[in-house]
Amino acid sequence: MIAVFDRLTALSEPLRVRILRTLAREELAVGELARVLQTSQPTISRHLKQLDEGGWVLKRRAGTASYYRFANGDLDADARALWQVVVAPVDAADATSVYAEDLRRLDGVVAARTGDSEELFRRLGGRWDNVRKELFGENYVLPALLAMLPPGLTIADLGCGTGAMLPLLAPVAANRGPNGEPGVIGIDREDAMLDVARERTADLPNVVLRRGLLDALPLPNASVDLALCELVLHHVRELGPVFSEVARVLKPHGRWIVLDMVEHDRQDYADTMGHQHLGFSRAGMEALARGAGLGVQSWRVLPGDPLAQGPALFVSVLTRP
Ligand SMILES: C[S@@+](CC[C@H](N)C(=O)[O-])C[C@H]1O[C@@H](n2cnc3c(N)ncnc32)[C@H](O)[C@@H]1O
């Protein structure tokens, strides 16, 4: 048969093209290729055999392992031209396509090799962020940062809603005390919210949930090291009594983290979602804190999220002297 038909046959199977494209970037063992292409090793071996017979790949033995790479330099001009025609649209495929994923996984598989890490990071350069996300996701970031908190804190999430923060706070908060004192207390006025929070925290022994109001907190005086109000204060019309209540339940030197919207002009939030305040300014926060004997330790506007549609957010740390 004329060689071009054999070559067309070899390149007619998308998986073989993905194998060659991957091997054009990195010499790999069969198992590594299988991981990059998320295919079984026998399937990869079968296609590699065909590519080997057609002269598309070069095989190198090292001990008991075999490594494959694309035989670019050994191909004749016709085969190279044909390869270019096939691989060009694959290289141009969308960033979300399986072809783009192959290369991201390739980075991950190479990164997972035990070897010379200096050489690895030199080669990966700016792509390390993608490799890290590919290998480990992003869920570890918040728990890792929360580990910076000193151990044994009693934390109150005021207006905890569905309790999204509670599983993050529980591992770094105090364990249950000898008399059953919780490490984390979630407080909200809505049963519907608390029901969801209860399910979410069912297997967290140091978390309790209480129904209550921000201006009449179901907490003893000076019992909380760290209070949190995340996206809650803009719902409360009279803020003076809330600030006084938080000052009452904080221990001396206790801290209150307030996260909310900076001042904005979206009046429709008041009409459709019952917002009582169109965000807050630093000066407004300081006046309220002063009235309750608290200090504003910091007030910082947070970087915007490109996918977010709401106003900018700030985080402020208030302290009880
Ligand atoms: C926008 S949600 C935020 C929930 C949660 N902190 C979060 O970030 O996902 C506001 C929550 O505050 C609660 N809330 C509003 N006013 C309250 C008040 N005066 N006392 C207690 N809870 C209140 C609501 O029931 C709701 O669950």
Coordinates of N, CA and C and ligand atoms in Angstrom, one line a residue, residues 157-165 187-194 200 210-217 228-238 242 259 275, ligand 1:
D157 N -21.0 32.9 65.0 CA -21.4 33.3 63.7 C -22.8 33.9 63.8
L158 N -22.8 35.2 63.8 CA -24.1 35.9 64.1 C -24.8 36.2 62.8
G159 N -26.0 35.6 62.6 CA -26.7 35.7 61.3 C -26.1 34.6 60.4
C160 N -26.0 33.4 61.0 CA -25.2 32.4 60.3 C -25.9 31.9 59.0
G161 N -27.2 32.2 58.9 CA -27.9 31.7 57.7 C -27.8 30.2 57.6
T162 N -27.5 29.7 56.4 CA -27.5 28.2 56.2 C -26.2 27.6 56.8
G163 N -25.3 28.4 57.4 CA -24.2 27.8 58.1 C -23.0 27.5 57.2
A164 N -22.9 28.2 56.1 CA -21.8 27.8 55.2 C -20.4 28.0 55.9
M165 N -20.3 28.9 56.8 CA -19.0 29.1 57.5 C -18.7 28.1 58.6
I187 N -25.9 31.6 65.2 CA -27.2 32.2 65.6 C -27.9 32.9 64.4
D188 N -29.2 32.6 64.3 CA -30.0 33.2 63.3 C -31.4 33.3 63.7
R189 N -32.2 34.2 63.2 CA -33.6 34.3 63.6 C -34.5 33.4 62.8
E190 N -34.1 32.9 61.7 CA -35.0 32.1 60.8 C -34.8 30.6 60.9
D191 N -35.9 29.9 61.3 CA -35.8 28.5 61.4 C -35.4 27.8 60.1
A192 N -35.9 28.4 59.0 CA -35.6 27.7 57.7 C -34.1 27.7 57.4
M193 N -33.5 28.8 57.8 CA -32.0 28.8 57.6 C -31.3 27.9 58.6
L194 N -31.8 27.9 59.8 CA -31.2 27.0 60.8 C -31.3 25.5 60.5
R200 N -26.1 20.6 57.9 CA -24.7 20.8 57.5 C -23.7 20.5 58.6
R210 N -28.4 28.2 67.6 CA -29.4 28.8 68.4 C -30.3 29.8 67.6
R211 N -31.5 29.8 67.9 CA -32.4 30.8 67.3 C -32.4 32.0 68.1
G212 N -32.1 33.2 67.5 CA -32.1 34.4 68.3 C -31.9 35.6 67.4
L213 N -32.0 36.8 68.1 CA -31.9 38.0 67.4 C -30.5 38.7 67.7
L214 N -30.1 39.5 66.7 CA -28.8 40.1 66.9 C -28.8 41.1 68.1
D215 N -30.0 41.7 68.3 CA -30.1 42.7 69.4 C -30.5 42.1 70.7
A216 N -30.6 40.8 70.8 CA -30.9 40.1 72.0 C -30.2 38.7 71.9
L217 N -28.9 38.7 71.9 CA -28.1 37.5 71.6 C -28.2 36.5 72.7
L228 N -18.6 37.0 64.2 CA -18.6 37.1 62.8 C -19.9 37.6 62.3
C229 N -20.0 38.6 61.5 CA -21.3 39.0 60.9 C -21.0 39.1 59.4
E230 N -21.4 38.1 58.6 CA -21.0 38.0 57.2 C -22.3 38.3 56.4
L231 N -22.4 39.5 55.8 CA -23.5 39.9 55.0 C -24.8 39.9 55.8
V232 N -24.8 40.4 57.0 CA -26.0 40.4 57.8 C -26.4 41.8 58.2
L233 N -25.4 42.7 58.5 CA -25.8 44.0 59.1 C -26.7 44.8 58.2
H234 N -26.6 44.7 56.9 CA -27.4 45.6 56.1 C -28.9 45.2 56.2
H235 N -29.2 44.1 56.8 CA -30.6 43.7 57.0 C -31.2 44.3 58.3
V236 N -30.4 44.9 59.1 CA -30.9 45.3 60.4 C -31.0 46.8 60.5
R237 N -32.3 47.3 60.7 CA -32.5 48.7 60.6 C -31.8 49.5 61.8
E238 N -32.0 49.0 63.0 CA -31.5 49.7 64.2 C -30.2 49.0 64.6
V242 N -27.5 46.4 68.2 CA -26.7 45.2 67.8 C -25.2 45.4 68.2
L259 N -18.2 41.6 57.7 CA -18.1 41.6 56.2 C -19.4 42.1 55.6
H275 N -33.1 45.1 52.0 CA -31.9 45.7 52.6 C -32.3 47.0 53.4
Ligands
LIG1 C1 -27.8 37.4 53.7 S1 -28.0 36.2 54.9 C2 -26.3 35.8 55.2 C3 -26.1 34.5 55.9 C4 -24.7 34.0 56.1 N1 -24.0 34.9 57.1 C5 -23.9 34.0 54.8 O1 -23.0 34.8 54.6 O2 -24.2 33.2 54.0 C6 -28.5 37.1 56.3 C7 -28.9 36.3 57.5 O3 -29.1 37.1 58.6 C8 -30.2 36.7 59.3 N2 -30.7 37.9 60.1 C9 -31.1 39.0 59.6 N3 -31.5 39.9 60.5 C10 -31.3 39.2 61.7 C11 -31.5 39.6 63.1 N4 -32.0 40.8 63.4 N5 -31.2 38.7 64.0 C12 -30.8 37.4 63.7 N6 -30.6 37.0 62.4 C13 -30.8 37.9 61.4 C14 -31.2 36.2 58.3 O4 -32.1 35.3 58.8 C15 -30.2 35.5 57.3 O5 -30.1 34.2 57.6

